[in-house]
């Protein structure tokens, strides 16, 4: 045990037992001999086994073999359940377990992707159903819009017809007003002429009375009895019931003058009212001219504004619906493209994983081929040189059971005769071994060239895989940036739509205010029409007063005729005045007829006003229907906004799925980085093993140069050649396997490999 500890000590006093436990048995023996030569310990004494150490190492190897056997049986059972009854090699346990884990993860990922695809298909079906409903609603809205347009056209035609009728009525009213004005002027002239004649007649009567008997009495005639003029009747007597005709006529004349003045004042008031009516008629003419100009220029009026706004709103809704359909189609196409791209990338990763597995299998096959080539070389040496058959057998046995053979050979060959015989045989074999060594070196050079070629291919494949991975990562980043830009564009478009909706809402509010102003204007017009009705009522009252005056005039005419018949001789001039008064009555009757015509015209105006009111009621009903349509359109707009919110939710879910896929890609990147780190660690371990082998070879060469006996030289040369072969094979296997397989290969013995 002390010798083992001394042998494990480094020249500078450090302990290398931990590093020696990691070495195989044949390399450990060469290291022990090298260290023992430095501390001057005999090799035979150094290689004596310690029973305690052998027991511990055997127990550890037994437990390791048991664990590997259990793992191997479990993995073989899993492969059998999966449908792979082929036997599993011992060295491929870790690789097959990792491949099974990767396959299970891939199957889980496939299930998740299938579930996501089913969910997305379900959402697609729901979206298509909603889109079909929206299309039907849009079709119904278009039909309603067409009906509304036809109704609006019919209303405009009716309104044009009503306006034409009103224009003709206004023209007729203007003619009638002009006729009334001319009749009024004639009536004024006749009234002035009659007043002048009446004043002249009054003057003449006064003169005649004054000339006839200025001092005498005025003849008085009784009103109860007629005047009796006969030849027998000599004197005329006066009774108590006598009436002065002059006073009566003067009173009547004064009454008539008062009535004429009253009629003149009435006429002046009627003229003022007529002027006001003419001004209103002029204003109405101006309004009609303005409306005609608007109709000729096709300027949108207040009545046309609701219909035009409804058409604009419906067109805007159609455009929004079409835009939403296009966006939905674009999102669906983008989703299918992303889905296909993810599927392609998943297939590409699976292909790359399979390619890596194939490369690993190729590397393993190349390593096993290297071992087979070594065995073939040994067999070739055995067949080509019969004298070296024993040496080849010994090399094979040394490759398999080097520690046992070395210990048995050193423990059994104790006799001097045997030693001499072995020395002679060894001297004879030495020359042959030199030749075989040269051949083996040539074969090793060829194997090194093959190994260099394999390494170059592996490097090229690794670089190619790295470039492919970088390209895939760059493509993923570019796709993510494109998707982000498209999402930003859609967010900006949604904001623009919201601003447009706000502007449309503001326009609707402005239209409501304009409708309120139009309503106030209509109320003002209705007030003016009410004033016209009041004026018409005043005209009716004046007509009634004129009728009353005519009746009074008729009564006065009757009384005057009676008076003139009674005093025919003395009141001839009064008869003329009566004729004049009768002419005035005729003029008054004409004026009455004109007033009747005016009343008929006022009635027609009232009928037109009633028709206009009915038109206003129809317009109010149309406005209410337009309000209902706007409310329905607002409800549909709210539905579209809810649909947009649902689309935004679907977009958020799509973003979450995209982020999840990006996270999975990042996980794949982390796995690739982890594999690259493990590969670098394996390279570092291989380089360390290579440098350790070089140091061991240098130490063995130094030992060979120091030791002169041929037995030690031959043993050192054998132990010098074998580690180089095993190191080359170990480098091949370690370069192709993963970190875990490299550690298991480094800890395993040559029999297991």
XYZ file of C-alpha atoms in Angstrom:
753
model
C 0.000 0.000 0.000
C 2.878 2.336 0.813
C 4.466 1.494 -2.523
C 1.214 2.401 -4.308
C 1.121 5.684 -2.449
C 4.762 6.382 -3.290
C 4.139 5.530 -6.901
C 1.144 7.858 -6.975
C 3.178 10.768 -5.731
C 4.382 13.246 -8.353
C 8.036 14.296 -8.564
C 7.273 17.584 -6.829
C 5.477 15.808 -3.962
C 1.853 16.203 -5.089
C -0.618 13.326 -4.972
C -2.086 12.144 -8.329
C -4.305 9.353 -6.985
C -7.442 11.218 -8.017
C -6.211 11.530 -11.575
C -5.021 7.924 -11.714
C -8.434 6.577 -10.733
C -9.792 8.086 -13.906
C -7.285 6.131 -16.045
C -7.753 2.571 -17.330
C -5.881 -0.290 -15.772
C -3.233 -0.647 -18.532
C -2.430 3.077 -18.489
C -2.430 3.086 -14.706
C 0.214 0.306 -14.702
C 2.445 2.260 -17.110
C 2.142 5.366 -14.938
C 2.995 3.329 -11.846
C 6.110 1.850 -13.522
C 7.209 5.333 -14.648
C 6.816 6.761 -11.163
C 8.464 3.725 -9.577
C 11.498 4.103 -11.837
C 11.937 7.647 -10.560
C 11.865 6.579 -6.882
C 14.054 3.480 -7.529
C 11.458 0.860 -6.612
C 11.623 -2.523 -8.353
C 8.849 -3.067 -10.852
C 7.994 -6.539 -9.529
C 7.551 -5.199 -6.023
C 5.573 -2.261 -7.301
C 3.056 -4.333 -9.234
C 2.184 -6.585 -6.317
C -1.547 -6.146 -5.718
C -2.943 -4.846 -2.492
C -5.902 -7.039 -1.463
C -7.876 -4.208 0.209
C -7.537 -1.922 -2.787
C -8.415 -4.733 -5.141
C -11.572 -5.499 -3.132
C -12.707 -1.865 -3.130
C -12.005 -1.414 -6.826
C -13.751 -4.679 -7.651
C -16.819 -3.721 -5.616
C -16.993 -0.337 -7.339
C -16.633 -1.955 -10.752
C -19.283 -4.550 -9.818
C -21.771 -1.866 -8.695
C -21.067 0.169 -11.818
C -21.644 -2.888 -14.003
C -24.870 -3.699 -12.123
C -26.217 -0.160 -12.609
C -25.309 -0.208 -16.283
C -26.939 -3.638 -16.680
C -30.154 -2.425 -14.979
C -30.253 0.660 -17.200
C -29.553 -1.511 -20.230
C -32.408 -3.945 -19.415
C -34.864 -1.097 -18.752
C -33.935 0.588 -22.016
C -34.191 -2.736 -23.896
C -37.674 -3.254 -22.409
C -38.762 0.243 -23.479
C -37.493 -0.364 -27.000
C -39.336 -3.681 -27.120
C -42.564 -1.970 -26.036
C -42.031 0.652 -28.730
C -41.681 -2.051 -31.378
C -37.885 -2.379 -31.677
C -37.024 -6.017 -30.791
C -33.429 -5.744 -32.028
C -30.726 -6.200 -29.362
C -29.221 -3.040 -27.952
C -25.406 -2.644 -27.903
C -23.796 -1.959 -24.554
C -22.130 1.322 -25.533
C -25.285 2.901 -27.010
C -27.382 2.910 -23.826
C -26.929 6.581 -22.984
C -27.385 7.717 -26.577
C -30.562 5.647 -27.057
C -31.992 6.931 -23.758
C -31.326 10.520 -24.843
C -32.906 9.821 -28.225
C -35.965 8.333 -26.500
C -36.262 11.425 -24.314
C -35.975 13.666 -27.370
C -38.580 11.575 -29.189
C -40.944 11.784 -26.193
C -40.459 15.555 -26.029
C -41.080 15.784 -29.776
C -44.285 13.718 -29.443
C -45.469 15.944 -26.582
C -44.730 18.984 -28.685
C -46.627 17.456 -31.609
C -49.636 16.860 -29.335
C -49.510 20.458 -28.112
C -49.309 21.736 -31.674
C -52.249 19.521 -32.698
C -54.298 20.853 -29.773
C -53.386 24.403 -30.732
C -54.267 23.716 -34.358
C -57.675 22.300 -33.364
C -58.323 25.306 -31.156
C -57.326 27.683 -33.931
C -59.529 25.798 -36.402
C -62.424 26.097 -33.961
C -61.800 29.830 -33.634
C -61.582 30.047 -37.414
C -64.973 28.372 -37.748
C -66.494 30.761 -35.203
C -64.958 33.722 -37.009
C -66.325 32.461 -40.324
C -69.790 32.072 -38.774
C -69.658 35.617 -37.408
C -68.440 36.880 -40.763
C -71.312 35.147 -42.542
C -73.756 36.752 -40.094
C -72.155 40.124 -40.676
C -72.367 39.607 -44.428
C -76.089 38.836 -44.176
C -76.591 41.913 -42.010
C -74.614 44.005 -44.486
C -76.805 42.659 -47.305
C -79.946 43.539 -45.348
C -78.512 46.988 -44.618
C -77.820 47.474 -48.290
C -81.391 46.487 -49.154
C -82.719 48.891 -46.526
C -80.402 51.565 -47.858
C -81.761 51.030 -51.357
C -85.339 51.251 -50.080
C -84.481 54.414 -48.153
C -82.924 55.889 -51.264
C -86.037 55.092 -53.296
C -88.231 56.638 -50.586
C -85.994 59.715 -50.474
C -86.272 60.040 -54.253
C -90.060 59.739 -54.060
C -90.160 62.347 -51.295
C -87.982 64.685 -53.342
C -90.304 64.249 -56.347
C -93.350 64.991 -54.185
C -91.587 67.979 -52.668
C -90.755 69.302 -56.124
C -94.399 68.880 -57.164
C -95.582 70.712 -54.030
C -93.071 73.483 -54.675
C -94.292 73.870 -58.255
C -97.893 74.070 -57.060
C -96.957 76.607 -54.415
C -95.018 78.603 -57.014
C -98.092 78.732 -59.269
C -100.310 79.672 -56.326
C -97.896 82.418 -55.315
C -97.918 83.725 -58.889
C -101.714 83.777 -58.902
C -101.748 85.476 -55.495
C -99.370 88.132 -56.785
C -101.711 88.778 -59.707
C -104.666 89.034 -57.354
C -102.749 91.388 -55.060
C -101.950 93.596 -58.044
C -105.631 93.593 -59.047
C -106.602 94.466 -55.471
C -104.102 97.292 -55.471
C -105.552 98.691 -58.703
C -109.099 98.305 -57.402
C -108.088 100.063 -54.209
C -106.664 102.965 -56.196
C -109.861 103.216 -58.269
C -111.911 103.037 -55.100
C -109.848 105.838 -53.561
C -110.409 108.015 -56.630
C -114.139 107.313 -56.635
C -114.371 108.008 -52.915
C -112.570 111.327 -53.390
C -114.870 112.225 -56.291
C -117.983 111.280 -54.300
C -116.761 113.288 -51.327
C -116.156 116.289 -53.572
C -119.626 116.000 -55.134
C -121.162 115.575 -51.711
C -119.432 118.720 -50.439
C -120.595 120.659 -53.524
C -124.119 119.397 -53.069
C -124.070 120.416 -49.432
C -122.888 123.881 -50.351
C -125.594 124.231 -53.003
C -128.247 123.106 -50.560
C -127.081 125.648 -48.040
C -127.081 128.382 -50.675
C -130.521 127.411 -51.916
C -131.943 127.445 -48.409
C -130.362 130.821 -47.713
C -131.617 132.314 -51.011
C -135.195 131.008 -50.762
C -136.377 132.682 -47.507
C -133.730 133.982 -45.291
C -136.272 135.380 -42.791
C -138.993 132.836 -43.178
C -139.541 129.676 -41.432
C -138.402 126.378 -42.708
C -141.272 124.205 -43.811
C -141.878 121.446 -41.355
C -143.496 118.235 -42.450
C -145.042 115.812 -40.077
C -143.679 112.324 -40.284
C -146.777 110.667 -38.904
C -149.155 111.876 -41.583
C -148.510 112.674 -45.207
C -148.814 116.191 -46.371
C -152.335 116.963 -47.739
C -152.276 119.348 -50.631
C -155.721 120.027 -52.019
C -157.681 122.960 -53.358
C -160.154 122.932 -50.496
C -157.441 122.926 -47.926
C -156.654 126.589 -47.426
C -154.223 126.733 -44.573
C -151.643 124.433 -43.305
C -151.500 123.793 -39.685
C -148.678 122.509 -37.576
C -148.962 119.598 -35.308
C -146.847 118.641 -32.414
C -145.153 115.740 -34.239
C -143.381 117.786 -36.828
C -139.822 117.101 -38.117
C -137.330 119.538 -39.558
C -136.133 117.861 -42.769
C -133.103 120.099 -43.103
C -131.910 119.230 -39.622
C -132.609 115.605 -40.282
C -130.762 115.668 -43.566
C -127.908 117.622 -42.018
C -127.684 115.104 -39.198
C -127.783 112.309 -41.711
C -125.096 114.024 -43.754
C -122.929 114.424 -40.659
C -123.478 110.792 -39.801
C -122.540 109.809 -43.322
C -119.458 112.021 -43.118
C -118.492 110.357 -39.855
C -119.000 106.968 -41.434
C -116.925 108.034 -44.443
C -114.119 109.223 -42.130
C -114.356 105.969 -40.218
C -114.211 104.061 -43.482
C -111.205 106.146 -44.550
C -109.399 105.286 -41.316
C -110.314 101.634 -41.843
C -109.056 101.918 -45.383
C -105.784 103.387 -44.153
C -105.385 100.549 -41.661
C -106.195 98.057 -44.389
C -103.629 99.764 -46.627
C -101.007 99.483 -43.895
C -101.920 95.821 -43.409
C -101.798 95.354 -47.154
C -98.323 96.906 -47.228
C -97.210 94.509 -44.493
C -98.747 91.624 -46.424
C -96.986 92.832 -49.573
C -93.682 92.938 -47.697
C -94.272 89.411 -46.460
C -95.203 88.370 -49.976
C -91.952 89.924 -51.234
C -90.011 88.043 -48.571
C -91.795 84.879 -49.599
C -90.942 85.600 -53.219
C -87.307 86.042 -52.291
C -87.380 82.780 -50.348
C -89.006 81.045 -53.307
C -86.386 82.473 -55.642
C -83.640 81.271 -53.330
C -85.205 77.821 -53.177
C -85.526 77.770 -56.965
C -81.883 78.727 -57.327
C -80.912 76.002 -54.890
C -82.995 73.505 -56.811
C -81.460 74.621 -60.099
C -77.927 74.556 -58.697
C -78.615 71.250 -56.895
C -77.353 72.582 -53.573
C -78.127 70.195 -50.672
C -80.886 71.685 -48.566
C -81.769 71.025 -44.949
C -84.306 68.400 -46.023
C -81.688 66.584 -48.130
C -79.026 66.635 -45.400
C -80.385 63.643 -43.380
C -80.682 61.461 -46.481
C -77.192 62.385 -47.710
C -75.770 61.782 -44.258
C -77.471 58.432 -44.053
C -76.032 57.467 -47.433
C -72.570 58.629 -46.333
C -72.847 56.664 -43.078
C -73.998 53.538 -44.883
C -71.154 53.864 -47.413
C -68.684 54.348 -44.566
C -70.048 51.268 -42.803
C -69.716 49.306 -46.046
C -66.112 50.440 -46.382
C -65.374 49.565 -42.733
C -66.931 46.125 -43.156
C -64.938 45.480 -46.337
C -61.759 46.673 -44.638
C -62.422 44.382 -41.657
C -63.001 41.491 -44.049
C -59.715 42.213 -45.800
C -57.889 42.445 -42.463
C -59.454 39.186 -41.322
C -58.357 37.490 -44.548
C -54.844 38.892 -44.164
C -54.645 37.725 -40.533
C -55.918 34.283 -41.516
C -53.383 34.041 -44.358
C -50.609 35.245 -42.069
C -51.647 32.689 -39.476
C -51.533 29.890 -42.060
C -48.132 31.095 -43.263
C -46.774 31.194 -39.708
C -48.244 27.784 -39.019
C -46.653 26.317 -42.170
C -43.353 27.988 -41.370
C -43.371 26.653 -37.805
C -44.198 23.198 -39.144
C -41.334 23.453 -41.660
C -38.951 24.560 -38.937
C -40.078 21.771 -36.664
C -39.519 19.277 -39.511
C -36.136 20.876 -40.170
C -35.120 20.546 -36.509
C -36.287 16.941 -36.523
C -34.235 16.305 -39.668
C -31.212 17.993 -38.121
C -31.656 15.926 -34.983
C -31.887 12.757 -37.073
C -28.812 13.870 -39.027
C -26.920 14.416 -35.772
C -27.993 10.968 -34.606
C -26.821 9.499 -37.921
C -23.510 11.326 -37.596
C -23.138 9.992 -34.066
C -23.882 6.481 -35.291
C -21.390 6.982 -38.120
C -18.776 8.107 -35.632
C -19.494 5.067 -33.497
C -19.279 2.832 -36.521
C -15.994 4.459 -37.479
C -14.678 3.900 -33.950
C -15.786 0.271 -33.993
C -14.248 0.037 -37.473
C -11.006 1.380 -36.019
C -11.047 -1.326 -33.380
C -11.860 -3.870 -36.032
C -8.979 -2.552 -38.163
C -6.635 -2.946 -35.213
C -7.861 -6.493 -34.748
C -7.502 -7.127 -38.484
C -3.966 -5.755 -38.402
C -3.137 -8.047 -35.531
C -4.786 -10.974 -37.342
C -2.930 -10.057 -40.530
C 0.344 -10.024 -38.640
C -0.625 -13.326 -37.128
C -1.370 -14.835 -40.547
C 1.496 -13.224 -42.479
C 4.206 -13.947 -39.981
C 3.769 -17.324 -38.321
C 6.654 -16.549 -36.025
C 4.761 -13.584 -34.586
C 1.594 -15.561 -33.922
C 2.426 -15.898 -30.286
C 3.161 -12.145 -30.153
C -0.158 -11.339 -31.836
C -2.004 -13.594 -29.406
C -0.228 -11.897 -26.590
C -1.202 -8.478 -28.039
C -4.846 -9.541 -28.242
C -4.736 -10.901 -24.750
C -3.029 -7.731 -23.597
C -5.713 -5.673 -25.249
C -8.350 -7.627 -23.314
C -6.674 -8.682 -20.102
C -3.524 -6.603 -19.733
C -3.429 -6.276 -15.948
C -4.165 -9.969 -15.308
C -1.551 -11.144 -17.829
C 1.073 -8.770 -16.522
C 0.465 -9.800 -12.910
C 0.347 -13.527 -13.743
C 3.479 -13.362 -15.921
C 5.439 -11.554 -13.215
C 4.224 -13.866 -10.434
C 4.783 -17.158 -12.254
C 8.105 -16.586 -14.073
C 10.445 -16.691 -11.106
C 12.946 -19.233 -12.257
C 16.189 -18.117 -13.801
C 15.980 -20.677 -16.582
C 12.659 -19.453 -17.618
C 13.958 -15.931 -17.513
C 16.902 -16.828 -19.747
C 14.633 -18.653 -22.137
C 12.267 -15.766 -22.263
C 15.141 -13.382 -22.868
C 16.392 -15.433 -25.784
C 12.901 -15.696 -27.220
C 12.421 -12.021 -26.676
C 15.683 -11.224 -28.444
C 14.583 -13.353 -31.371
C 11.161 -11.706 -31.453
C 12.617 -8.207 -31.083
C 13.694 -8.027 -34.700
C 10.310 -9.260 -35.880
C 8.583 -6.834 -33.531
C 10.583 -3.961 -35.041
C 9.245 -4.910 -38.459
C 5.701 -5.232 -37.129
C 6.116 -1.921 -35.337
C 7.127 -0.267 -38.613
C 4.085 -1.776 -40.315
C 1.871 -0.729 -37.434
C 3.279 2.798 -37.639
C 2.450 2.902 -41.343
C -1.033 1.619 -40.596
C -1.363 4.174 -37.814
C -0.334 6.903 -40.243
C -3.020 5.731 -42.651
C -5.496 5.601 -39.762
C -4.428 9.090 -38.717
C -5.042 10.287 -42.279
C -8.502 8.674 -42.220
C -9.098 10.194 -38.817
C -8.005 13.601 -40.118
C -10.388 13.225 -43.075
C -13.222 12.219 -40.748
C -12.444 15.177 -38.498
C -12.494 17.546 -41.469
C -15.860 16.160 -42.563
C -17.187 16.499 -39.023
C -15.928 20.083 -38.857
C -17.511 20.901 -42.210
C -20.819 19.358 -41.122
C -20.589 21.225 -37.844
C -19.924 24.528 -39.618
C -22.774 23.813 -42.011
C -25.124 23.065 -39.121
C -23.981 26.213 -37.369
C -24.612 28.346 -40.471
C -28.026 26.699 -40.938
C -28.885 27.405 -37.304
C -27.741 31.012 -37.629
C -29.775 31.416 -40.827
C -32.850 29.928 -39.148
C -32.375 32.224 -36.150
C -31.959 35.243 -38.461
C -35.094 34.235 -40.397
C -37.017 33.856 -37.144
C -35.881 37.297 -35.988
C -36.820 38.806 -39.355
C -40.257 37.148 -39.211
C -40.753 38.403 -35.653
C -39.803 41.938 -36.708
C -42.166 41.759 -39.702
C -44.981 40.540 -37.466
C -44.258 43.323 -34.984
C -44.311 45.918 -37.762
C -47.610 44.509 -39.080
C -49.067 44.595 -35.546
C -47.945 48.247 -35.191
C -49.544 49.104 -38.553
C -52.798 47.438 -37.479
C -52.760 49.292 -34.147
C -52.283 52.587 -36.020
C -55.130 51.635 -38.377
C -57.394 50.853 -35.395
C -56.524 54.236 -33.868
C -57.391 55.948 -37.170
C -60.721 54.101 -37.225
C -61.442 55.262 -33.676
C -60.651 58.851 -34.644
C -62.915 58.534 -37.693
C -65.680 57.196 -35.449
C -65.222 60.193 -33.145
C -65.404 62.550 -36.133
C -68.559 60.781 -37.377
C -70.079 61.094 -33.899
C -69.250 64.804 -33.876
C -70.779 65.176 -37.341
C -73.941 63.417 -36.111
C -74.104 65.836 -33.159
C -73.683 68.773 -35.569
C -76.448 67.346 -37.746
C -78.704 67.085 -34.675
C -77.982 70.728 -33.878
C -78.708 71.696 -37.476
C -81.971 69.744 -37.296
C -82.811 71.706 -34.138
C -82.088 74.968 -35.960
C -84.223 73.823 -38.896
C -86.982 72.969 -36.422
C -86.750 76.465 -34.927
C -86.919 77.962 -38.413
C -89.989 75.890 -39.180
C -91.570 77.010 -35.924
C -90.838 80.614 -36.874
C -92.439 80.025 -40.262
C -95.421 78.451 -38.524
C -95.596 81.566 -36.319
C -95.551 83.728 -39.429
C -98.324 81.627 -40.897
C -100.257 82.098 -37.655
C -99.733 85.848 -38.051
C -101.034 85.497 -41.603
C -104.081 83.771 -40.153
C -104.517 86.615 -37.654
C -104.274 89.100 -40.534
C -106.804 87.047 -42.455
C -109.093 87.111 -39.437
C -108.667 90.882 -39.287
C -109.545 91.040 -42.978
C -112.605 88.935 -42.228
C -113.576 91.338 -39.429
C -113.125 94.302 -41.799
C -115.251 92.499 -44.367
C -117.932 91.927 -41.764
C -117.772 95.611 -40.835
C -118.036 96.524 -44.517
C -121.069 94.274 -44.786
C -122.552 95.965 -41.763
C -121.817 99.347 -43.353
C -123.424 98.182 -46.583
C -126.502 97.169 -44.664
C -126.526 100.518 -42.935
C -126.085 102.196 -46.284
C -128.981 100.229 -47.635
C -131.079 101.359 -44.735
C -129.972 104.970 -45.257
C -130.748 104.637 -48.947
C -134.214 103.441 -48.159
C -134.775 106.300 -45.744
C -133.347 108.784 -48.219
C -135.569 107.442 -50.993
C -138.580 107.851 -48.763
C -137.488 111.366 -47.929
C -136.864 112.164 -51.582
C -140.244 110.767 -52.574
C -141.798 112.934 -49.910
C -139.808 116.023 -50.899
C -139.201 115.199 -54.545
C -139.417 118.711 -55.690
C -137.288 120.304 -53.000
C -134.729 117.530 -52.758
C -133.872 116.780 -56.369
C -130.250 117.370 -55.580
C -130.520 114.929 -52.709
C -131.762 112.382 -55.208
C -128.603 112.898 -57.244
C -126.637 112.475 -54.066
C -128.566 109.312 -53.480
C -127.593 108.180 -56.935
C -124.009 108.892 -56.019
C -124.438 106.993 -52.809
C -125.884 104.136 -54.805
C -122.772 104.284 -56.962
C -120.706 104.119 -53.788
C -122.711 101.130 -52.692
C -121.994 99.511 -56.019
C -118.347 100.197 -55.473
C -118.682 98.762 -51.996
C -120.357 95.704 -53.458
C -117.473 95.379 -55.880
C -115.127 95.716 -52.964
C -117.158 93.061 -51.209
C -116.729 90.772 -54.176
C -113.035 91.479 -54.122
C -113.003 90.720 -50.424
C -114.800 87.469 -51.146
C -112.174 86.641 -53.711
C -109.510 87.506 -51.141
C -111.212 85.222 -48.630
C -111.250 82.432 -51.207
C -107.573 83.058 -51.864
C -106.923 83.039 -48.126
C -108.771 79.748 -47.911
C -106.577 78.370 -50.687
C -103.549 79.684 -48.790
C -104.841 77.940 -45.706
C -105.251 74.742 -47.678
C -101.677 75.159 -48.947
C -100.606 75.777 -45.364
C -102.380 72.600 -44.274
C -100.653 70.722 -47.094
C -97.344 72.215 -45.985
C -98.103 71.124 -42.423
C -98.852 67.640 -43.668
C -95.556 67.719 -45.570
C -93.854 68.835 -42.385
C -95.486 65.943 -40.517
C -94.292 63.526 -43.190
C -90.825 65.051 -42.956
C -90.972 64.662 -39.170
C -91.954 61.032 -39.589
C -89.122 60.581 -42.081
C -86.774 62.201 -39.583
C -87.990 59.854 -36.842
C -87.424 56.890 -39.158
C -83.980 58.313 -39.938
C -83.327 58.573 -36.190
C -84.381 54.974 -35.736
C -82.117 53.980 -38.619
C -79.236 55.936 -37.078
C -79.843 54.224 -33.721
C -79.885 50.860 -35.447
C -76.707 51.761 -37.310
C -75.130 52.835 -34.030
C -76.083 49.470 -32.524
C -74.532 47.742 -35.522
C -71.479 49.954 -35.103
C -71.236 48.868 -31.456
C -71.470 45.253 -32.657
C -68.652 45.946 -35.089
C -66.640 47.491 -32.239
C -67.251 44.355 -30.153
C -66.165 42.271 -33.129
C -63.047 44.402 -33.381
C -62.398 43.785 -29.653
C -62.811 40.049 -30.251
C -60.359 40.290 -33.145
C -57.940 42.141 -30.868
C -58.315 39.380 -28.266
C -57.587 36.790 -30.957
C -54.605 38.852 -32.004
C -53.389 38.929 -28.377
C -53.768 35.149 -28.185
C -51.843 34.841 -31.433
C -49.146 37.100 -29.943
C -49.028 34.886 -26.844
C -48.656 31.794 -29.035
C -45.938 33.550 -30.989
C -44.151 34.498 -27.763
C -44.490 30.905 -26.601
C -42.992 29.630 -29.856
C -40.194 32.190 -29.510
C -39.544 30.966 -25.983
C -39.400 27.410 -27.286
C -36.946 28.520 -29.963
C -34.900 30.187 -27.242
C -35.007 26.914 -25.312
C -33.724 25.143 -28.434
C -31.027 27.771 -28.678
C -30.096 27.164 -25.042
C -29.977 23.422 -25.735
C -27.723 24.038 -28.738
C -25.493 26.316 -26.652
C -25.409 23.661 -23.910
C -24.423 21.001 -26.467
C -21.722 23.284 -27.866
C -20.410 23.897 -24.345
C -20.371 20.150 -23.694
C -18.578 19.647 -27.009
C -15.961 22.226 -26.014
C -15.591 20.519 -22.634
C -15.122 17.181 -24.401
C -12.509 18.741 -26.649
C -10.711 20.090 -23.598
C -10.851 16.632 -21.967
C -9.559 14.995 -25.161
C -6.715 17.513 -25.355
C -5.884 16.888 -21.687
C -5.930 13.129 -22.293
C -3.730 13.597 -25.347
C -1.218 15.728 -23.417
C -1.276 13.200 -20.560
C -0.524 10.404 -23.017
C 2.313 12.453 -24.485
C 3.780 13.026 -21.029
C 3.482 9.326 -20.265
C 5.218 8.449 -23.532
C 7.995 10.917 -22.779
C 8.439 9.461 -19.308
C 8.496 5.915 -20.678
C 11.089 6.934 -23.256
C 13.165 8.426 -20.481
C 12.807 5.197 -18.501
C 13.872 3.207 -21.592
C 16.932 5.383 -22.038
C 17.850 4.940 -18.368
C 17.256 1.182 -18.094
C 19.676 -1.111 -20.004
C 18.130 -4.631 -19.661
C 16.361 -5.831 -22.747
C 13.331 -7.120 -20.823
C 12.580 -3.653 -19.510
C 13.143 -2.143 -22.938
C 10.763 -4.592 -24.572
C 8.129 -4.123 -21.900
C 8.471 -0.352 -22.124
C 8.140 -0.403 -25.912
C 5.039 -2.565 -25.679
C 3.501 -0.313 -23.071
C 4.531 2.689 -25.146
C 2.781 1.539 -28.330
C -0.433 0.284 -26.788
C -1.454 3.538 -25.036
C -1.041 5.472 -28.281
C -3.420 3.092 -30.080
C -5.927 3.202 -27.250
C -5.618 6.980 -27.035
C -6.389 7.326 -30.752
C -9.445 5.093 -30.428
C -10.549 6.972 -27.316
C -10.222 10.282 -29.125
C -12.423 9.010 -31.949
C -15.131 7.858 -29.594
C -14.936 10.936 -27.374
C -15.179 13.275 -30.397
C -18.396 11.592 -31.578
C -20.316 10.955 -28.341
C -21.918 13.370 -25.873
C -20.562 14.524 -22.523
C -22.277 11.788 -20.542
C -21.142 9.023 -22.901
C -17.571 10.382 -22.833
C -17.547 10.281 -19.012
C -18.944 6.733 -18.983
C -16.329 5.667 -21.580
C -13.513 7.226 -19.539
C -14.666 5.426 -16.355
C -15.271 2.036 -18.026
C -12.631 -0.671 -18.554
C -11.384 -1.952 -21.959
C -13.538 -5.095 -21.749
C -16.766 -3.071 -21.657
C -15.648 -0.888 -24.579
